[in-house]
Coordinates of C-alpha atoms and ligand atoms in Angstrom, one line a residue:
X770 CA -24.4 -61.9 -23.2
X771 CA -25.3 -64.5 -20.4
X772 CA -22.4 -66.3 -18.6
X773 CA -23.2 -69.8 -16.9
X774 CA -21.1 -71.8 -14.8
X775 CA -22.3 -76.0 -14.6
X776 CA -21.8 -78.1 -12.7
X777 CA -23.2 -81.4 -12.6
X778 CA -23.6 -84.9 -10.1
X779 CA -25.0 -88.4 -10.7
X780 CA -28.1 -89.5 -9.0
X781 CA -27.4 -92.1 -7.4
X782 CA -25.4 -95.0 -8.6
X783 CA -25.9 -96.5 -11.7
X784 CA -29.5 -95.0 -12.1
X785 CA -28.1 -93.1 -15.2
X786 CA -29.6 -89.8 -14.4
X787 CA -28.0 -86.2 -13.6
X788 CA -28.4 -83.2 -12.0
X789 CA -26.7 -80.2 -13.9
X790 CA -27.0 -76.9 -12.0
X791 CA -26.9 -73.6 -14.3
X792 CA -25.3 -70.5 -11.8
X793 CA -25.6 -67.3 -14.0
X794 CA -22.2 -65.7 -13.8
X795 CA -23.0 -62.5 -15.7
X796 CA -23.6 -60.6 -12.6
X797 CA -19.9 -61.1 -11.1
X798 CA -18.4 -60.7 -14.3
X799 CA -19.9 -57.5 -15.1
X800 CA -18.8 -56.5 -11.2
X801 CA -15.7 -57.9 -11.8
X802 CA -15.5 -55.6 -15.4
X803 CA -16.2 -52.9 -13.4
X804 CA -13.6 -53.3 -10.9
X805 CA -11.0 -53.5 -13.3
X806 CA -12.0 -50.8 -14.9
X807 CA -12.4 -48.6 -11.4
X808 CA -8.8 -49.6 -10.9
X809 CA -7.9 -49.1 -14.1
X810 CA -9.2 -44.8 -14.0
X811 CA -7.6 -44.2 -10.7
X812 CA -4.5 -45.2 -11.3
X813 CA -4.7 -43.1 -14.9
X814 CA -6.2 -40.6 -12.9
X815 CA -3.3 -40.6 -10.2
X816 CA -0.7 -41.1 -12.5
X817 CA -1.0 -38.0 -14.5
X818 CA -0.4 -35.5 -12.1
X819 CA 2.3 -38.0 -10.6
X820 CA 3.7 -37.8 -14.0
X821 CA 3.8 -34.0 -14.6
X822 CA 5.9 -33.6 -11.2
X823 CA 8.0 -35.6 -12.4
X824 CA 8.9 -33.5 -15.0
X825 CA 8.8 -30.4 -13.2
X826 CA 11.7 -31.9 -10.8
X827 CA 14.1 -33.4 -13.8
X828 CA 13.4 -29.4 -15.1
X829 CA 14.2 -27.5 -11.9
X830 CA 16.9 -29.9 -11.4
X831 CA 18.5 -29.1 -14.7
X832 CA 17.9 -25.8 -17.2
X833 CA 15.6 -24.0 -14.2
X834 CA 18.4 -24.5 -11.8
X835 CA 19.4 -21.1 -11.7
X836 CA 16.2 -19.5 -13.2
X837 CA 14.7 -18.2 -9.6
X838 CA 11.4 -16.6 -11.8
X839 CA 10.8 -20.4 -13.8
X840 CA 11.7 -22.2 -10.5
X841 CA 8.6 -20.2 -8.7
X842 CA 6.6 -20.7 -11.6
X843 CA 7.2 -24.8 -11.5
X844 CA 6.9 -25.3 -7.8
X845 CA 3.5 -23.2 -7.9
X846 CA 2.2 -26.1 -10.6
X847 CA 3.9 -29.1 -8.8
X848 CA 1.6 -27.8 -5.7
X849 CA -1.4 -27.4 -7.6
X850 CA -0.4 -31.3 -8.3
X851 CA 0.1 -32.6 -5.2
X852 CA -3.3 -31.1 -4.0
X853 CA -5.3 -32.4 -7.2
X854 CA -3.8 -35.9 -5.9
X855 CA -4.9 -35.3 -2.5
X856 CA -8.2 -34.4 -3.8
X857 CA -8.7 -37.4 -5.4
X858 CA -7.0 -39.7 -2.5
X859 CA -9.4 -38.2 -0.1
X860 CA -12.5 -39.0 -2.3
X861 CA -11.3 -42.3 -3.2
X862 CA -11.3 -43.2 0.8
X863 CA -14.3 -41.6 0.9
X864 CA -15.8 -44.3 -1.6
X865 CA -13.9 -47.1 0.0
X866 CA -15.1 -46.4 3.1
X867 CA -18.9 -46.2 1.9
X868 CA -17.9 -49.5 0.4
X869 CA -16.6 -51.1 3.3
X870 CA -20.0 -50.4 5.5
X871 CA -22.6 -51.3 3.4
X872 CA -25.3 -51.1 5.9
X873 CA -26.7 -48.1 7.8
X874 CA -26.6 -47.9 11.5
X875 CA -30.0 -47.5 12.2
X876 CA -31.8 -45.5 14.4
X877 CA -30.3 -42.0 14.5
X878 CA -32.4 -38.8 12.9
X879 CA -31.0 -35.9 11.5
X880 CA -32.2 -33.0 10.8
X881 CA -32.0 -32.3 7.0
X882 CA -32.4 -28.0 7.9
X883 CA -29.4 -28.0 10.4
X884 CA -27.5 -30.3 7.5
X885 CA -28.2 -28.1 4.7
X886 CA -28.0 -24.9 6.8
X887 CA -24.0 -26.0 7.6
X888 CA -23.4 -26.8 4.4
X889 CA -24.1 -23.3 2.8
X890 CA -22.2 -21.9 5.9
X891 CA -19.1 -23.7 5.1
X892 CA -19.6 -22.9 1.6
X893 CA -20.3 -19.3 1.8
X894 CA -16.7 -18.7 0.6
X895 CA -16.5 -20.4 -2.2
X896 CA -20.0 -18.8 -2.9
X897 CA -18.3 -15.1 -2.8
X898 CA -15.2 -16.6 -4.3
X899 CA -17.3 -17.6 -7.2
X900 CA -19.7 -14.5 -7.4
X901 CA -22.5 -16.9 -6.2
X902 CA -25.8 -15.8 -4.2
X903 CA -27.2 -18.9 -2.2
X904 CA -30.6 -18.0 -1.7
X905 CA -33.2 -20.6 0.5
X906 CA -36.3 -21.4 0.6
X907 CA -37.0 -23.5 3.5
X908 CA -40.2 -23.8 5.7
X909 CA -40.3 -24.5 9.1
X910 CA -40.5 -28.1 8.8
X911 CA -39.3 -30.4 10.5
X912 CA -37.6 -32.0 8.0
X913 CA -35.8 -35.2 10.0
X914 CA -34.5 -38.2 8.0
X915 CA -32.7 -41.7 9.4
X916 CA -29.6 -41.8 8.8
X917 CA -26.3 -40.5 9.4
X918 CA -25.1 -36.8 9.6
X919 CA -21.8 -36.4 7.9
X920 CA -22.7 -39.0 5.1
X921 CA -25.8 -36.7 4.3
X922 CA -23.6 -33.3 4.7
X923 CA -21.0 -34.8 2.0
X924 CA -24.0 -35.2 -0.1
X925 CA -25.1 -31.4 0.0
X926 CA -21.4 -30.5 -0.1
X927 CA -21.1 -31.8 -3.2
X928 CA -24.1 -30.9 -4.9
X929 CA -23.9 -27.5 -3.9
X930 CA -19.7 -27.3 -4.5
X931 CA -20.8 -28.5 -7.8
X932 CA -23.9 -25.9 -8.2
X933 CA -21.6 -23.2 -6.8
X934 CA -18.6 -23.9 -9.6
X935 CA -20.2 -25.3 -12.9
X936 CA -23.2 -23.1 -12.2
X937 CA -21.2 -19.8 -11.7
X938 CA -22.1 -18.0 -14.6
X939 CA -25.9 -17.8 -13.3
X940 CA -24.8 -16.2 -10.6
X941 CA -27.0 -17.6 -8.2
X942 CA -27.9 -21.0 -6.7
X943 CA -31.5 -21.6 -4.8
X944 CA -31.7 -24.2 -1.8
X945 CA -35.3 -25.2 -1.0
X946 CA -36.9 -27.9 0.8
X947 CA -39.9 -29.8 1.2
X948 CA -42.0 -32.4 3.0
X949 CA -44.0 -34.6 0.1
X950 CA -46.4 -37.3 0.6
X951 CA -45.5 -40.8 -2.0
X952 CA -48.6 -42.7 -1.9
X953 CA -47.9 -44.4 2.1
X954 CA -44.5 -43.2 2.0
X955 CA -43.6 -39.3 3.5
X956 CA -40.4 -37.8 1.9
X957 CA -38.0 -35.3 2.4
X958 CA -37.2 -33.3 -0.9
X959 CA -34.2 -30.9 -0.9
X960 CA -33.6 -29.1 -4.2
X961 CA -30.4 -27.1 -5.0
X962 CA -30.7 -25.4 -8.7
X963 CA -28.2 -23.8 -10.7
X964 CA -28.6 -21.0 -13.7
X965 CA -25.8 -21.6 -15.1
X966 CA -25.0 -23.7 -18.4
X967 CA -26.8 -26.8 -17.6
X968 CA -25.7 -30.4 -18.8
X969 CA -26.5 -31.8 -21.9
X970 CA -29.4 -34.3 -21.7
X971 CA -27.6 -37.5 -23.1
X972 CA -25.0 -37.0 -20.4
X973 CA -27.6 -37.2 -17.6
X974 CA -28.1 -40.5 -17.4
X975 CA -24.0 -41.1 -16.8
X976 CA -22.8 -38.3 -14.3
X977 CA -23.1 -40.4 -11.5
X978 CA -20.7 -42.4 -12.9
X979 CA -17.1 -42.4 -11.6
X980 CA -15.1 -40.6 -13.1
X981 CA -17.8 -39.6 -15.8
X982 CA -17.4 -35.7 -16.8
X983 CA -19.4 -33.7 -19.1
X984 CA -15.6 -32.1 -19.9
X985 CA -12.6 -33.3 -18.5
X986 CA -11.2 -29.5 -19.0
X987 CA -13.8 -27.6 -16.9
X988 CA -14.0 -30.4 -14.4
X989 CA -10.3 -30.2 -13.7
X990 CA -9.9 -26.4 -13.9
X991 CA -12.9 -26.2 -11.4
X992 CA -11.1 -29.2 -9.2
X993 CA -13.0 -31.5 -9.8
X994 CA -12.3 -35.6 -9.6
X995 CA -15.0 -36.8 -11.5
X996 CA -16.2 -38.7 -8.2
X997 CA -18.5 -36.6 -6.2
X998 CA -21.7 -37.3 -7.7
X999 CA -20.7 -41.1 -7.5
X1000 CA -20.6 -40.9 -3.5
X1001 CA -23.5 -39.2 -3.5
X1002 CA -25.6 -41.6 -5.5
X1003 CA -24.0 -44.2 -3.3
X1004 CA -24.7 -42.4 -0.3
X1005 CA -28.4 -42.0 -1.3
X1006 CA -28.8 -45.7 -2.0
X1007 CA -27.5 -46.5 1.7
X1008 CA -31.0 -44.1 3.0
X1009 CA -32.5 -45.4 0.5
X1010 CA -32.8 -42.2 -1.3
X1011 CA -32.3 -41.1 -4.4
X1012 CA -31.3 -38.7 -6.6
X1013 CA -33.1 -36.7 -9.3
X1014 CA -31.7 -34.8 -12.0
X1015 CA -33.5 -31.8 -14.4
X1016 CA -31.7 -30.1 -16.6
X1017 CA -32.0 -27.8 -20.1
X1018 CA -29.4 -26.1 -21.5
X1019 CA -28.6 -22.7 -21.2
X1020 CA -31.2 -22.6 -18.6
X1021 CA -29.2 -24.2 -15.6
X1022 CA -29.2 -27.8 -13.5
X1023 CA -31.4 -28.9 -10.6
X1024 CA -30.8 -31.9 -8.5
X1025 CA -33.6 -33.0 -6.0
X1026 CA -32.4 -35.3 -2.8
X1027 CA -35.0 -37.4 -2.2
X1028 CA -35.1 -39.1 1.3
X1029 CA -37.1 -41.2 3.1
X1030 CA -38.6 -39.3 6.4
X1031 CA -39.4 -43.1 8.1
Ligands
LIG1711 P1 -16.3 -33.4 -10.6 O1 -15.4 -33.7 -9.6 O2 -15.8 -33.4 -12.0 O3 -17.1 -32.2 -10.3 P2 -18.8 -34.9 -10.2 O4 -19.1 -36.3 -10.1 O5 -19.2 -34.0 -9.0 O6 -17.3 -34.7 -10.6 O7 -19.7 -34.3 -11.4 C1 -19.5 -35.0 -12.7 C2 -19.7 -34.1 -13.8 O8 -21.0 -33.6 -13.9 C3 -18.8 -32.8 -13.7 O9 -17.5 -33.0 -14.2 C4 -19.6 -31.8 -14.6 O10 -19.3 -32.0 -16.0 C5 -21.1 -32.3 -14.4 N1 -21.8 -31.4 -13.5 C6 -22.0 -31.7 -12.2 N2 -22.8 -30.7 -11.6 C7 -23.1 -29.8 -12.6 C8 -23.8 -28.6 -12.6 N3 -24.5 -28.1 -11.5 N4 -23.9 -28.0 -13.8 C9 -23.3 -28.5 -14.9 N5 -22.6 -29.6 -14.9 C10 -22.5 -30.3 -13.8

């Protein structure tokens, strides 16, 4: 469906012709659709934890009053709430914020090895947490990119947060890392592959959607906000980069980072 807005102006006086202007308006409506429907998730998205405290108050201020093992019990879920809403506050800035700087400062280089190599260090706890072996595969390199250091580490945060808790059951995640030439273009490729159930091909196309989930269950009993592969697609379109996803299941997910060495 095509939207146009005319407009239109004489030429001239009394020579009887017109100029009408067409401005396709499908572009800002579908933004505008999009918008709405952003808002429209977060606040659902907000509002059910919001709602479930709630309850848990009107309980402990009534029947649990005196129950001290219930009252535990109901504080213990209204923290898990207000931390799932924190969650999803923080990665809400986080998209804001990408949105609000739409262009990259240029200039700086980072090195992808150093990046990747913190990541897995400030993961390693969730790794033993979650029975998960992060093995690399990383030559020497060096594998520098343009472009800006804590953007790229939230984008191998998430991948390998992700790898680490959907993938759990594989019981191990590989990192690896390589330098490819793209016809006149040199690239950075950074790999991180899961064993573990793998997504569905017809959802591949849409994870990188906000607040797109394969299942709403798993993603919230793993913490998830249905967000973090959205800022990483968005901050992979910033270096122009992008992302790459192969998956079968049973078999396990891989996701390649591709970047742009410059
Ligand atoms: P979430 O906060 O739910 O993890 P993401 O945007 O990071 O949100 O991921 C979207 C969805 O993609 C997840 O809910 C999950 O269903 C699926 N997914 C992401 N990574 C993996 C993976 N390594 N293996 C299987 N499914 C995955």
């Amino acid at each position: 469906e095509r939207v146009y807005r005319v407009t239109g102006s004489a030429i001239g006086r009394g020579t009887g012709l017109y100029v009408l202007v067409f401005k396709d308006q499908s572009e800002a409506r579908r933004i505008d659709r999009m918008r709405a429907d952003f808002i429209a998730n977060a606040s659902h998205e907000l509002r059910t934890p919001l709602a479930s405290i709630a309850g848990f108050v009107e309980t402990l201020r009534g029947p649990a009053r005196k129950d001290a093992a219930a009252r535990d019990h109901f504080l213990q879920i209204m923290q898990n709430q207000t931390s799932r809403m924190a969650r999803l506050i923080d990665d809400l800035l986080s998209l804001s914020r990408l949105e609000m700087k739409p262009y990259l400062k240029p200039g700086t280089r980072v090195d992808l090895r150093a990046v990747v190599q913190g990541v897995i260090d400030s993961l390693s706890p969730l790794a033993s947490e979650s029975g998960v072996a992060i093995e690399t595969d990383i030559p020497d390199g060096p594998f520098e990119v343009p472009g800006d250091r804590d953007e790229l580490f939230q984008v191998f945060e998430n991948l390998l947060e992700n790898a680490c808790k959907y993938g759990q059951s594989g019981g191990r995640v590989t990192v690896s890392m390589e330098n490819m030439e793209t016809g006149p273009q040199r690239e950075v490729a950074v790999t991180i592959h899961d064993f573990g159930p793998g997504i569905p091909e017809e959802h591949i196309p849409r994870i990188t959607e906000r607040f797109y989930r394969v299942d709403v269950e798993t993603s919230r009993a793993q913490k998830g906000t249905g967000l973090g592969l959205s800022i990483v697609k968005h901050i992979l379109t910033r270096h122009n980069g992008r992302l790459s996803i192969k998956s079968k299941v049973g078999e396990g997910a891989a996701f390649t980072v591709h970047l742009p060495a410059g």
